[in-house]
Short mmCIF file of C-alpha atoms in Angstrom, two decimals:
data_model
loop_
_atom_site.label_atom_id
_atom_site.label_comp_id
_atom_site.label_asym_id
_atom_site.label_seq_id
_atom_site.Cartn_x
_atom_site.Cartn_y
_atom_site.Cartn_z
CA MET A 221 30.39 17.23 10.14
CA VAL A 222 32.08 14.93 7.76
CA ARG A 223 35.64 14.13 8.71
CA GLY A 224 38.53 14.05 6.39
CA HIS A 225 38.23 17.44 4.69
CA SER A 226 41.42 19.43 4.65
CA ALA A 227 39.94 22.65 3.30
CA PRO A 228 39.94 25.36 5.90
CA ILE A 229 36.60 26.26 7.58
CA PRO A 230 35.50 29.38 5.84
CA ALA A 231 33.99 32.49 7.36
CA ASP A 232 30.22 32.73 7.34
CA LEU A 233 28.79 33.46 3.89
CA PRO A 234 26.76 36.65 3.74
CA VAL A 235 23.48 35.08 2.64
CA PRO A 236 20.81 37.50 1.35
CA PRO A 237 17.32 37.11 2.84
CA LEU A 238 15.77 36.34 -0.55
CA GLY A 239 16.84 35.17 -3.92
CA ARG A 240 19.27 32.64 -5.34
CA LEU A 241 22.91 32.97 -4.39
CA VAL A 242 25.17 30.79 -6.47
CA VAL A 243 28.52 29.96 -4.92
CA PHE A 244 30.81 29.57 -7.86
CA GLY A 245 34.32 28.42 -7.99
CA PRO A 246 36.75 25.80 -9.38
CA ASN A 247 37.06 22.24 -8.05
CA GLY A 248 38.69 22.20 -4.68
CA ALA A 249 37.81 25.82 -3.89
CA GLY A 250 36.02 24.78 -0.73
CA LYS A 251 32.49 25.27 -1.95
CA SER A 252 31.12 22.09 -0.37
CA THR A 253 33.04 22.73 2.82
CA LEU A 254 31.48 26.20 2.88
CA LEU A 255 28.01 24.77 2.47
CA ARG A 256 28.54 22.13 5.15
CA HIS A 257 29.73 24.87 7.44
CA GLU A 258 26.59 26.89 6.73
CA PHE A 259 24.47 23.80 7.42
CA ALA A 260 26.24 23.09 10.65
CA THR A 261 26.10 26.68 11.95
CA ARG A 262 22.73 28.05 10.70
CA THR A 263 19.27 27.25 11.88
CA ASP A 264 16.21 26.82 9.73
CA VAL A 265 18.09 25.40 6.80
CA ALA A 266 17.57 22.44 4.45
CA TYR A 267 20.62 20.87 2.90
CA LEU A 268 21.25 18.87 -0.23
CA PRO A 269 24.68 17.26 -0.03
CA GLN A 270 26.90 17.09 -3.10
CA HIS A 271 26.89 13.33 -3.25
CA THR A 272 23.49 11.65 -3.62
CA TRP A 273 22.50 8.80 -1.39
CA MET A 274 19.52 6.51 -1.69
CA LEU A 275 18.40 4.46 1.28
CA ARG A 276 17.72 0.74 1.02
CA GLY A 277 14.31 -0.03 -0.40
CA PRO A 278 12.07 1.92 -2.79
CA ALA A 279 13.02 5.42 -3.81
CA HIS A 280 9.83 6.64 -2.07
CA ARG A 281 11.41 5.72 1.30
CA THR A 282 14.33 8.08 0.64
CA LEU A 283 11.93 10.78 -0.47
CA THR A 284 9.66 10.69 2.54
CA ILE A 285 11.14 8.88 5.52
CA GLY A 286 10.70 10.91 8.68
CA LEU A 287 8.63 13.61 7.09
CA GLY A 288 5.28 14.83 8.38
CA ARG A 289 2.09 14.45 6.37
CA MET A 290 2.24 17.91 4.76
CA GLU A 291 5.94 17.68 3.99
CA ARG A 292 5.48 14.22 2.52
CA ALA A 293 2.77 15.50 0.17
CA ARG A 294 5.01 18.42 -0.89
CA ALA A 295 7.95 16.06 -1.48
CA GLU A 296 5.79 13.87 -3.70
CA GLU A 297 4.62 16.94 -5.56
CA TRP A 298 8.23 18.15 -6.08
CA ALA A 299 9.12 14.64 -7.25
CA ARG A 300 6.32 14.85 -9.82
CA GLN A 301 7.47 18.34 -10.88
CA LEU A 302 11.04 17.11 -11.20
CA GLY A 303 9.99 14.19 -13.37
CA VAL A 304 10.73 11.35 -11.03
CA ALA A 305 7.31 10.46 -9.67
CA ASP A 306 7.17 7.28 -11.74
CA THR A 307 10.49 6.02 -10.31
CA LEU A 308 9.45 6.09 -6.66
CA ASP A 309 8.29 2.52 -6.50
CA ARG A 310 11.50 1.28 -7.93
CA ARG A 311 14.53 0.28 -5.77
CA GLY A 312 16.23 3.57 -5.06
CA ARG A 313 19.70 2.37 -5.83
CA SER A 314 18.63 1.17 -9.23
CA LEU A 315 17.79 4.72 -10.33
CA SER A 316 20.20 6.61 -12.57
CA GLY A 317 22.44 9.25 -10.99
CA GLY A 318 20.24 12.07 -12.28
CA GLU A 319 17.10 10.46 -10.96
CA GLN A 320 18.66 9.87 -7.58
CA LYS A 321 19.71 13.51 -7.38
CA ARG A 322 16.24 14.69 -8.22
CA VAL A 323 14.64 12.40 -5.54
CA ASN A 324 17.16 13.88 -3.01
CA LEU A 325 16.40 17.35 -4.24
CA ALA A 326 12.61 16.90 -4.11
CA ARG A 327 12.99 15.91 -0.43
CA VAL A 328 14.97 19.14 0.31
CA LEU A 329 12.69 21.42 -1.70
CA ALA A 330 9.74 20.14 0.33
CA SER A 331 11.27 21.58 3.48
CA ASN A 332 9.82 24.66 5.10
CA ALA A 333 13.31 26.01 5.92
CA LYS A 334 13.99 29.59 5.09
CA VAL A 335 17.35 28.75 3.61
CA LEU A 336 17.92 25.98 1.07
CA LEU A 337 21.56 24.89 0.75
CA LEU A 338 21.99 22.96 -2.50
CA ASP A 339 25.38 21.48 -3.34
CA GLU A 340 25.73 20.87 -7.05
CA PRO A 341 22.03 20.15 -7.65
CA LEU A 342 22.65 19.97 -11.41
CA ALA A 343 25.84 17.95 -11.38
CA PRO A 344 24.49 14.59 -12.64
CA ILE A 345 21.39 15.99 -14.44
CA ASP A 346 21.10 15.54 -18.17
CA ARG A 347 21.16 18.69 -20.25
CA VAL A 348 17.57 18.11 -21.30
CA ASP A 349 16.40 18.04 -17.69
CA ARG A 350 18.48 20.98 -16.47
CA GLY A 351 15.81 23.59 -17.30
CA LEU A 352 13.30 21.59 -15.35
CA VAL A 353 15.51 21.42 -12.27
CA ILE A 354 16.52 25.12 -12.59
CA ARG A 355 12.86 26.16 -12.81
CA SER A 356 11.95 24.02 -9.80
CA ILE A 357 14.77 25.44 -7.67
CA ALA A 358 13.77 28.93 -8.65
CA GLU A 359 10.13 28.21 -7.79
CA ALA A 360 11.05 26.59 -4.47
CA ALA A 361 13.26 29.58 -3.56
CA GLU A 362 10.45 32.11 -3.89
CA GLY A 363 9.96 33.90 -0.60
CA ARG A 364 13.17 32.48 0.83
CA VAL A 365 16.77 32.01 -0.25
CA ALA A 366 18.54 29.26 -2.09
CA VAL A 367 22.33 28.96 -1.81
CA VAL A 368 23.46 26.85 -4.69
CA VAL A 369 26.98 25.58 -5.22
CA ALA A 370 28.09 25.27 -8.80
CA HIS A 371 31.26 25.08 -10.85
CA ASP A 372 29.45 25.52 -14.10
CA ARG A 373 29.04 29.08 -15.48
CA ASP A 374 25.75 28.11 -17.11
CA VAL A 375 24.20 27.51 -13.64
CA VAL A 376 25.16 31.06 -12.67
CA ALA A 377 23.66 32.41 -15.84
CA MET A 378 20.51 30.35 -15.54
CA LEU A 379 19.77 30.56 -11.87
CA ALA A 380 21.64 33.14 -9.89
CA THR A 381 20.30 36.49 -8.69
CA GLU A 382 23.54 36.88 -6.81
CA VAL A 383 26.90 35.17 -7.18
CA ALA A 384 29.82 34.58 -4.81
CA VAL A 385 33.14 33.62 -6.28
CA LEU A 386 35.02 31.27 -4.00
CA VAL A 387 38.71 30.44 -4.33
CA ASP A 388 40.72 28.57 -1.67
CA GLY A 389 37.95 28.83 0.85
CA VAL A 390 37.68 32.61 0.54
CA VAL A 391 34.85 34.57 -1.03
CA LEU A 392 36.76 36.86 -3.47
CA GLN A 393 33.76 38.75 -4.78
CA GLN A 394 30.04 38.66 -4.15
CA GLY A 395 27.29 40.63 -5.75
CA PRO A 396 24.65 40.71 -8.46
CA VAL A 397 25.36 38.41 -11.37
CA ALA A 398 25.93 41.12 -13.99
CA GLU A 399 28.34 42.94 -11.76
CA VAL A 400 30.45 39.92 -10.91
CA MET A 401 30.38 38.11 -14.24
CA HIS A 402 30.89 41.15 -16.35
CA ALA A 403 33.09 43.17 -14.09
CA PRO A 404 35.25 40.74 -12.13
CA ALA A 405 37.16 42.51 -9.44
CA SER A 406 40.46 40.81 -10.15
CA GLU A 407 42.41 38.70 -12.60
CA ASP A 408 41.97 35.64 -10.35
CA ILE A 409 38.16 36.07 -10.34
CA ALA A 410 38.16 36.57 -14.15
CA ARG A 411 40.01 33.32 -14.58
CA VAL A 412 37.64 31.50 -12.20
CA ILE A 413 34.48 32.69 -13.82
CA GLY A 414 35.84 31.96 -17.22
CA VAL A 415 36.55 35.34 -18.80
CA GLU A 416 38.50 33.91 -21.70
CA ASN A 417 40.67 36.92 -22.46
CA VAL A 418 42.95 38.12 -19.70
CA LEU A 419 45.92 40.14 -20.96
CA VAL A 420 48.52 41.87 -18.87
CA GLY A 421 50.00 45.30 -19.56
CA ALA A 422 50.55 48.85 -18.24
CA ILE A 423 48.29 51.77 -18.45
CA SER A 424 49.60 54.19 -21.10
CA ASP A 425 46.72 56.70 -21.10
CA VAL A 426 43.86 57.67 -18.80
CA THR A 427 40.66 59.55 -19.63
CA ASP A 428 37.80 59.72 -17.13
CA ALA A 429 36.49 56.21 -16.54
CA MET A 430 38.51 54.76 -19.41
CA CYS A 431 42.10 53.91 -19.89
CA THR A 432 44.42 52.60 -22.59
CA VAL A 433 46.57 49.60 -21.74
CA ALA A 434 49.67 48.59 -23.68
CA CYS A 435 49.72 44.86 -23.83
CA GLY A 436 52.82 44.06 -25.92
CA PRO A 437 52.27 45.33 -29.42
CA VAL A 438 48.59 45.96 -28.85
CA SER A 439 46.86 48.91 -27.19
CA ILE A 440 43.55 48.14 -25.52
CA SER A 441 40.87 50.61 -24.48
CA ALA A 442 39.18 49.56 -21.27
CA ARG A 443 37.07 50.66 -18.39
CA ARG A 444 39.12 51.35 -15.28
CA SER A 445 38.39 51.82 -11.52
CA ASP A 446 39.30 55.14 -9.89
CA SER A 447 42.26 53.53 -8.09
CA LEU A 448 44.10 52.85 -11.32
CA ASP A 449 46.41 55.43 -12.80
CA LEU A 450 48.98 55.96 -15.50
CA GLY A 451 51.85 53.37 -15.46
CA ASP A 452 49.92 50.89 -13.25
CA ARG A 453 50.34 47.31 -14.16
CA VAL A 454 46.94 45.83 -14.83
CA ALA A 455 45.09 42.86 -16.25
CA VAL A 456 42.54 43.65 -18.92
CA MET A 457 39.66 41.15 -19.27
CA PHE A 458 36.87 40.51 -21.69
CA GLY A 459 34.74 37.52 -22.49
CA ALA A 460 35.06 35.62 -25.78
CA GLU A 461 31.40 36.30 -26.44
CA THR A 462 32.09 40.09 -26.55
CA VAL A 463 34.52 39.76 -29.54
CA LEU A 464 33.22 40.50 -32.94
CA VAL A 465 34.93 38.77 -35.89
CA SER A 466 34.87 40.16 -39.46
CA LEU A 467 36.69 39.70 -42.72
CA ASP A 468 36.96 43.41 -43.65
CA ASP A 469 38.31 46.44 -41.83
CA ALA A 470 34.92 48.07 -41.53
CA THR A 471 34.39 51.10 -39.34
CA THR A 472 32.61 50.24 -36.06
CA SER A 473 31.90 51.97 -32.80
CA ALA A 474 34.29 49.55 -31.07
CA GLN A 475 37.40 51.26 -29.79
CA ASN A 476 39.35 48.05 -29.94
CA HIS A 477 39.82 46.89 -33.50
CA TRP A 478 42.72 44.69 -34.59
CA GLY A 479 43.73 42.68 -37.62
CA GLY A 480 45.27 39.27 -37.28
CA THR A 481 45.19 35.65 -38.38
CA VAL A 482 43.27 32.72 -36.97
CA ASP A 483 45.67 30.53 -35.04
CA SER A 484 43.23 27.77 -33.95
CA ILE A 485 39.68 26.71 -34.29
CA VAL A 486 38.06 24.53 -31.64
CA ARG A 487 34.51 23.21 -31.62
CA LEU A 488 33.00 23.68 -28.14
CA GLY A 489 29.64 22.00 -28.02
CA SER A 490 27.36 24.11 -30.21
CA LEU A 491 29.86 26.94 -30.60
CA VAL A 492 33.24 27.48 -32.25
CA GLN A 493 36.13 29.05 -30.43
CA LEU A 494 38.67 31.02 -32.49
CA THR A 495 42.06 32.14 -31.28
CA VAL A 496 43.10 35.15 -33.37
CA ASN A 497 46.69 36.34 -33.15
CA VAL A 498 46.66 40.11 -33.31
CA GLY A 499 50.06 40.42 -31.72
CA VAL A 500 48.53 38.86 -28.61
CA PRO A 501 46.06 35.93 -28.65
CA VAL A 502 42.45 37.05 -28.62
CA ILE A 503 39.71 34.38 -28.09
CA ALA A 504 36.38 34.72 -29.71
CA VAL A 505 33.32 32.42 -29.89
CA ILE A 506 31.13 32.31 -32.94
CA THR A 507 28.36 30.04 -34.20
CA PRO A 508 29.10 27.31 -36.77
CA ALA A 509 26.82 29.22 -39.15
CA ALA A 510 29.00 32.33 -38.73
CA GLN A 511 32.09 30.15 -39.35
CA ASP A 512 30.57 28.91 -42.58
CA ALA A 513 29.55 32.43 -43.64
CA LEU A 514 33.01 33.87 -43.00
CA GLU A 515 34.71 30.72 -44.34
CA VAL A 516 37.32 31.04 -41.63
CA GLU A 517 39.98 28.42 -41.24
CA GLN A 518 43.37 28.26 -39.66
CA GLY A 519 45.50 31.10 -41.20
CA THR A 520 42.60 33.19 -42.40
CA ALA A 521 43.16 36.94 -42.09
CA VAL A 522 40.37 38.50 -39.95
CA PHE A 523 39.60 41.57 -37.92
CA VAL A 524 38.40 41.44 -34.31
CA SER A 525 36.54 44.22 -32.52
CA VAL A 526 35.70 44.66 -28.84
CA LYS A 527 33.85 47.54 -27.35
CA ALA A 528 35.93 49.37 -24.74
CA THR A 529 33.03 49.20 -22.33
CA ALA A 530 33.17 45.41 -22.47
CA VAL A 531 36.83 45.39 -21.40
CA ARG A 532 37.70 45.91 -17.81
CA ALA A 533 41.14 46.79 -16.41
CA VAL A 534 41.91 45.63 -12.92
CA GLU A 535 44.96 45.92 -10.80
CA ARG A 536 47.34 43.08 -11.50
CA ALA A 537 47.46 40.70 -8.60
CA MET B 135 36.68 -49.75 14.00
CA ASP B 136 34.56 -51.73 16.36
CA PHE B 137 34.83 -48.91 18.82
CA LEU B 138 33.67 -46.32 16.30
CA ALA B 139 30.96 -48.57 15.06
CA GLU B 140 29.73 -49.03 18.61
CA ILE B 141 29.69 -45.28 19.21
CA LEU B 142 27.68 -44.77 16.06
CA ARG B 143 25.22 -47.48 17.08
CA ASP B 144 24.94 -45.90 20.54
CA ALA B 145 24.25 -42.54 18.95
CA LEU B 146 21.43 -43.89 16.85
CA ASP B 147 20.01 -45.75 19.87
CA TYR B 148 20.17 -42.53 21.91
CA VAL B 149 18.27 -40.56 19.29
CA GLY B 150 15.72 -43.29 18.96
CA GLY B 151 15.30 -43.99 22.65
CA SER B 152 15.40 -40.61 24.35
CA GLY B 153 12.73 -38.74 22.47
CA ALA B 154 11.01 -36.76 25.18
CA GLU B 155 14.23 -35.97 27.02
CA LEU B 156 16.02 -34.92 23.81
CA VAL B 157 13.14 -32.73 22.74
CA GLY B 158 13.06 -31.07 26.12
CA VAL B 159 16.79 -30.33 26.08
CA LEU B 160 16.57 -29.10 22.50
CA ALA B 161 13.62 -26.82 23.25
CA ARG B 162 15.39 -25.36 26.29
CA THR B 163 18.56 -24.84 24.32
CA ILE B 164 16.72 -23.00 21.56
CA TRP B 165 14.63 -20.78 23.79
CA ILE B 166 17.55 -19.81 25.98
CA ALA B 167 19.70 -19.04 22.91
CA ILE B 168 16.87 -17.03 21.33
CA ALA B 169 16.22 -15.12 24.51
CA ALA B 170 19.87 -14.42 25.06
CA THR B 171 20.36 -13.31 21.45
CA ALA B 172 17.30 -11.11 21.69
CA GLY B 173 18.67 -9.49 24.82
CA ALA B 174 22.03 -8.97 23.19
CA ILE B 175 20.29 -7.34 20.15
CA VAL B 176 18.27 -5.04 22.34
CA MET B 177 21.41 -3.81 24.12
CA GLY B 178 24.01 -4.29 21.48
CA VAL B 179 22.44 -2.76 18.42
CA PRO B 180 21.53 0.69 19.85
CA LEU B 181 24.84 0.91 21.65
CA GLY B 182 26.61 -0.26 18.47
CA VAL B 183 24.90 2.39 16.35
CA MET B 184 25.80 5.02 18.90
CA LEU B 185 29.38 3.94 19.16
CA GLY B 186 29.67 3.61 15.38
CA ARG B 187 28.40 7.14 14.73
CA THR B 188 29.38 9.21 17.70
CA ARG B 189 32.79 10.74 18.01
CA PHE B 190 33.91 11.41 21.57
CA ARG B 191 37.07 11.49 23.60
CA GLY B 192 37.97 7.96 24.67
CA ARG B 193 36.09 6.31 21.80
CA THR B 194 39.16 4.31 20.79
CA LEU B 195 39.48 3.02 24.37
CA VAL B 196 35.78 2.01 24.39
CA MET B 197 36.19 0.28 21.02
CA THR B 198 39.15 -1.56 22.40
CA LEU B 199 37.22 -2.69 25.44
CA VAL B 200 34.27 -3.80 23.32
CA ASN B 201 36.59 -5.74 20.96
CA THR B 202 38.27 -7.36 23.96
CA ALA B 203 34.92 -8.25 25.42
CA MET B 204 34.06 -10.04 22.18
CA ALA B 205 36.60 -12.59 23.24
CA LEU B 206 35.48 -12.84 26.92
CA PRO B 207 36.25 -16.31 28.29
CA PRO B 208 32.83 -17.88 29.03
CA VAL B 209 34.13 -19.68 32.07
CA LEU B 210 35.21 -16.34 33.56
CA VAL B 211 31.79 -14.76 32.80
CA GLY B 212 30.17 -17.77 34.44
CA LEU B 213 32.40 -17.59 37.47
CA VAL B 214 31.83 -13.89 38.03
CA LEU B 215 28.09 -14.36 37.64
CA LEU B 216 28.09 -17.37 39.90
CA VAL B 217 29.78 -15.28 42.62
CA LEU B 218 27.29 -12.50 42.14
CA VAL B 219 24.14 -14.66 42.33
CA TRP B 220 25.48 -17.15 44.89
CA PRO B 221 22.95 -17.26 47.74
CA THR B 222 25.33 -15.23 49.96
CA GLY B 223 26.60 -13.06 47.10
CA PRO B 224 25.59 -9.46 46.38
CA LEU B 225 22.73 -10.55 44.12
CA GLY B 226 21.92 -13.75 46.04
CA ASN B 227 18.45 -12.45 47.07
CA LEU B 228 17.38 -12.68 43.40
CA ASP B 229 17.38 -16.47 43.87
CA ILE B 230 18.18 -17.20 40.25
CA LEU B 231 21.22 -19.47 40.64
CA PHE B 232 20.81 -22.74 38.64
CA THR B 233 17.84 -21.39 36.74
CA PRO B 234 17.49 -20.74 32.98
CA ILE B 235 17.22 -17.07 33.77
CA VAL B 236 20.77 -16.77 34.94
CA MET B 237 21.86 -18.85 31.95
CA VAL B 238 20.23 -16.29 29.67
CA ILE B 239 21.94 -13.47 31.57
CA ALA B 240 25.33 -15.18 31.18
CA GLN B 241 24.82 -15.61 27.48
CA VAL B 242 23.58 -12.05 27.05
CA LEU B 243 26.82 -10.91 28.58
CA LEU B 244 28.76 -13.03 26.08
CA ALA B 245 26.78 -12.12 22.99
CA THR B 246 26.22 -8.38 23.57
CA PRO B 247 29.87 -7.33 22.94
CA ILE B 248 29.80 -9.30 19.70
CA ILE B 249 26.67 -7.76 18.31
CA LEU B 250 27.63 -4.33 19.70
CA GLY B 251 31.14 -4.43 18.20
CA LEU B 252 30.07 -5.71 14.83
CA THR B 253 27.23 -3.19 14.66
CA ALA B 254 29.53 -0.36 15.52
CA ALA B 255 31.99 -1.49 12.89
CA ALA B 256 29.30 -1.71 10.21
CA VAL B 257 27.76 1.67 11.05
CA GLY B 258 31.19 3.23 11.40
CA ALA B 259 32.08 1.99 7.94
CA LEU B 260 29.11 3.61 6.19
CA PRO B 261 30.30 5.77 3.32
CA ALA B 262 30.49 9.53 3.88
CA PRO B 263 27.57 10.34 1.48
CA ALA B 264 25.30 8.03 3.55
CA VAL B 265 26.26 9.74 6.78
CA GLU B 266 25.93 13.20 5.24
CA PHE B 267 22.53 12.28 3.83
CA VAL B 268 21.27 11.05 7.23
CA ALA B 269 22.53 14.32 8.81
CA SER B 270 20.76 16.31 6.13
CA MET B 271 17.43 14.49 6.73
CA GLN B 272 16.88 16.55 9.90
CA VAL B 273 14.75 13.87 11.52
CA GLY B 274 14.45 12.60 15.06
CA VAL B 275 16.89 10.21 16.72
CA LEU B 276 14.60 7.23 16.38
CA THR B 277 14.26 7.73 12.58
CA ARG B 278 18.03 8.16 12.34
CA PHE B 279 18.52 4.94 14.30
CA ARG B 280 16.02 3.13 12.04
CA VAL B 281 17.87 4.36 8.97
CA TYR B 282 21.27 3.31 10.22
CA VAL B 283 19.91 -0.14 11.14
CA THR B 284 18.38 -0.65 7.72
CA GLU B 285 21.51 0.68 5.94
CA VAL B 286 23.64 -1.96 7.62
CA TRP B 287 20.92 -4.67 7.67
CA PRO B 288 23.00 -7.47 6.06
CA GLN B 289 25.99 -6.80 8.35
CA LEU B 290 23.62 -6.70 11.26
CA LEU B 291 22.27 -10.13 10.38
CA ALA B 292 25.85 -11.39 10.24
CA ALA B 293 26.37 -9.91 13.70
CA VAL B 294 23.24 -11.62 15.02
CA ALA B 295 24.31 -14.96 13.42
CA THR B 296 27.67 -14.60 15.14
CA GLY B 297 26.05 -13.80 18.45
CA PHE B 298 23.63 -16.65 18.18
CA GLY B 299 26.44 -19.00 17.28
CA ARG B 300 28.35 -17.85 20.33
CA VAL B 301 25.47 -18.53 22.76
CA ILE B 302 24.17 -21.80 21.31
CA ALA B 303 27.58 -23.37 21.32
CA GLU B 304 28.60 -22.00 24.68
CA VAL B 305 29.15 -24.40 27.62
CA GLY B 306 31.48 -22.96 30.26
CA ALA B 307 29.24 -20.17 31.62
CA VAL B 308 25.92 -22.03 31.44
CA LEU B 309 27.43 -25.12 33.13
CA LEU B 310 28.66 -22.98 36.04
CA VAL B 311 25.52 -20.88 36.60
CA GLY B 312 22.94 -23.37 35.31
CA GLY B 313 24.27 -26.50 36.97
CA ASN B 314 23.14 -28.88 34.20
CA ILE B 315 20.07 -29.97 36.11
CA ALA B 316 18.09 -32.54 34.15
CA GLY B 317 14.77 -31.25 33.08
CA GLU B 318 15.54 -27.77 34.39
CA THR B 319 18.79 -26.24 33.12
CA ARG B 320 20.27 -28.94 30.94
CA VAL B 321 20.94 -27.69 27.41
CA LEU B 322 22.64 -29.44 24.49
CA THR B 323 26.15 -28.36 25.28
CA THR B 324 25.97 -29.24 28.98
CA ALA B 325 24.28 -32.55 28.08
CA ILE B 326 27.17 -33.34 25.76
CA VAL B 327 29.63 -32.66 28.66
CA GLN B 328 27.54 -34.87 30.90
CA GLU B 329 27.43 -37.74 28.50
CA THR B 330 31.15 -37.42 27.66
CA ARG B 331 32.09 -37.48 31.33
CA GLN B 332 30.19 -40.79 31.67
CA ALA B 333 31.95 -42.16 28.56
CA ARG B 334 28.70 -42.32 26.61
CA PHE B 335 30.31 -41.06 23.52
CA GLY B 336 27.62 -42.17 21.19
CA ALA B 337 25.00 -40.11 23.10
CA ALA B 338 27.35 -37.13 23.22
CA LEU B 339 27.95 -37.33 19.51
CA ALA B 340 24.21 -37.53 18.81
CA LEU B 341 23.63 -34.47 20.90
CA GLY B 342 26.47 -32.74 19.07
CA ALA B 343 24.86 -33.57 15.75
CA VAL B 344 21.52 -32.14 16.90
CA LEU B 345 23.39 -28.97 18.04
CA LEU B 346 25.09 -28.71 14.71
CA LEU B 347 21.78 -29.13 12.94
CA VAL B 348 20.22 -26.28 14.99
CA ALA B 349 23.16 -24.02 14.18
CA LEU B 350 22.97 -24.99 10.52
CA ILE B 351 19.20 -24.24 10.24
CA THR B 352 19.59 -20.92 12.10
CA ASN B 353 22.57 -19.78 10.10
CA ALA B 354 21.07 -20.89 6.80
CA THR B 355 17.99 -18.71 7.58
CA LEU B 356 20.02 -15.71 8.65
CA THR B 357 22.37 -16.11 5.68
CA TRP B 358 19.43 -16.32 3.30
CA LEU B 359 18.01 -13.08 4.85
CA GLN B 360 21.49 -11.49 4.64
CA VAL B 361 22.00 -12.31 0.95
CA LYS B 362 18.43 -11.21 0.22
CA GLY B 363 19.13 -7.99 2.00
CA GLU B 364 22.27 -7.39 -0.03
CA ARG B 365 20.50 -8.20 -3.27
CA ASP B 366 17.52 -5.98 -2.43
CA GLY B 367 19.74 -3.02 -1.33
#
């Protein structure tokens, strides 16, 4: 529809009949191309493009032009719910990026279409307004399906009932959020969805659904799929939020328990990211309060623990 | 110097002494120019929007033809039209030769490619987000047309000003098909030619000044609207 895009046209996206499918992937993965393709090939869809546009004149014109009486009333109601009702008399192009996006979104949410295609609906929205927009999208998607493009993991966590991970125009994995986010099917997917710890090694032991993976000097207990066997080269993955940090070598139920030293401390918004060298780098996130309580700084000796069930071994790509 | 002073004196005398005739020529000039520009807008804007937004095989060729037509020689247009509406020509039964109607037609033919081409260029240059937004609106063709027109409003006014400028200053075509008949088809440009041929340079210059004034007033109005449109975006 819009010329100049070099990304390949993807195959049709399996869109569930109900719920909120978040298409997740890095920049340039082809998410917008996929959504445009869906818009061009499906019927009964409403589409919010990635880039906002306000028509000349008052914002109300962009919100309602060409709509019927009922849709117009619904669009005005969504504008009110999205917190932009009092901007509608102003010149559309004088609105902030976030306000423009919400006016565009209100128009789309007012549609009767069975499928809502929303490309980065939260991209220019302030953090304080994100909850409002998320709740509105969730409400609008009731009884139909919203396909939402995002490259922010928070959007997946806050909105998705189902997630599709897209890389290079190909859906690598699609399923319920917990399944995809906590059990990525491959190393590539893990990296895309932001599983901070991805270590490579070979399976040194296998027991039922679990395995032990030798990653350099460290052995890691992990869940495995049936296809993996002794000696297979695998990637083991676990999120930074699953890593427990302590100062003493206390006994825990965690099968993975290693001592090491803090290599780096980075403040990430309201959290602190630690990189602990246990022979391999292990990334953990803790709160500033926990950092103060533990008095950790670069070079501090700590222990890190990860439950084996939170670690997943997948075949190395 | 005496020669120039004499011309200037003649010009002032002409303006002072030919009131009713000048007003008649002026009024005819303006209504023919407005009618021709309106006709060119009616044909050129929709076709321009369509050409600007539609992608089809041969579009480049059509664009080339339109751009070429923007530089159509008025005399050639007048000649072809003259042949067509000549009493024994294919459209002779219309009996419009040497009437203001055929003058309007000639000027519509000259102004339409200009308005069409400039509209197509403006609509074709709309940024991708604007085009994608219009596509996402899922509205009828008339609403889409209305949106495109308003989105390129300042450029459209520039196109109209250019088209109007072309028709009001044009002489070759209207002279051939209108005949410069006093009280019937004489307009400012043909009157200038008439006066110049008779070496009444003062009168010709006076008519030229009036023509310039009309163009100035029209363009000042359109430019004001254009700037206002840009500011109000």
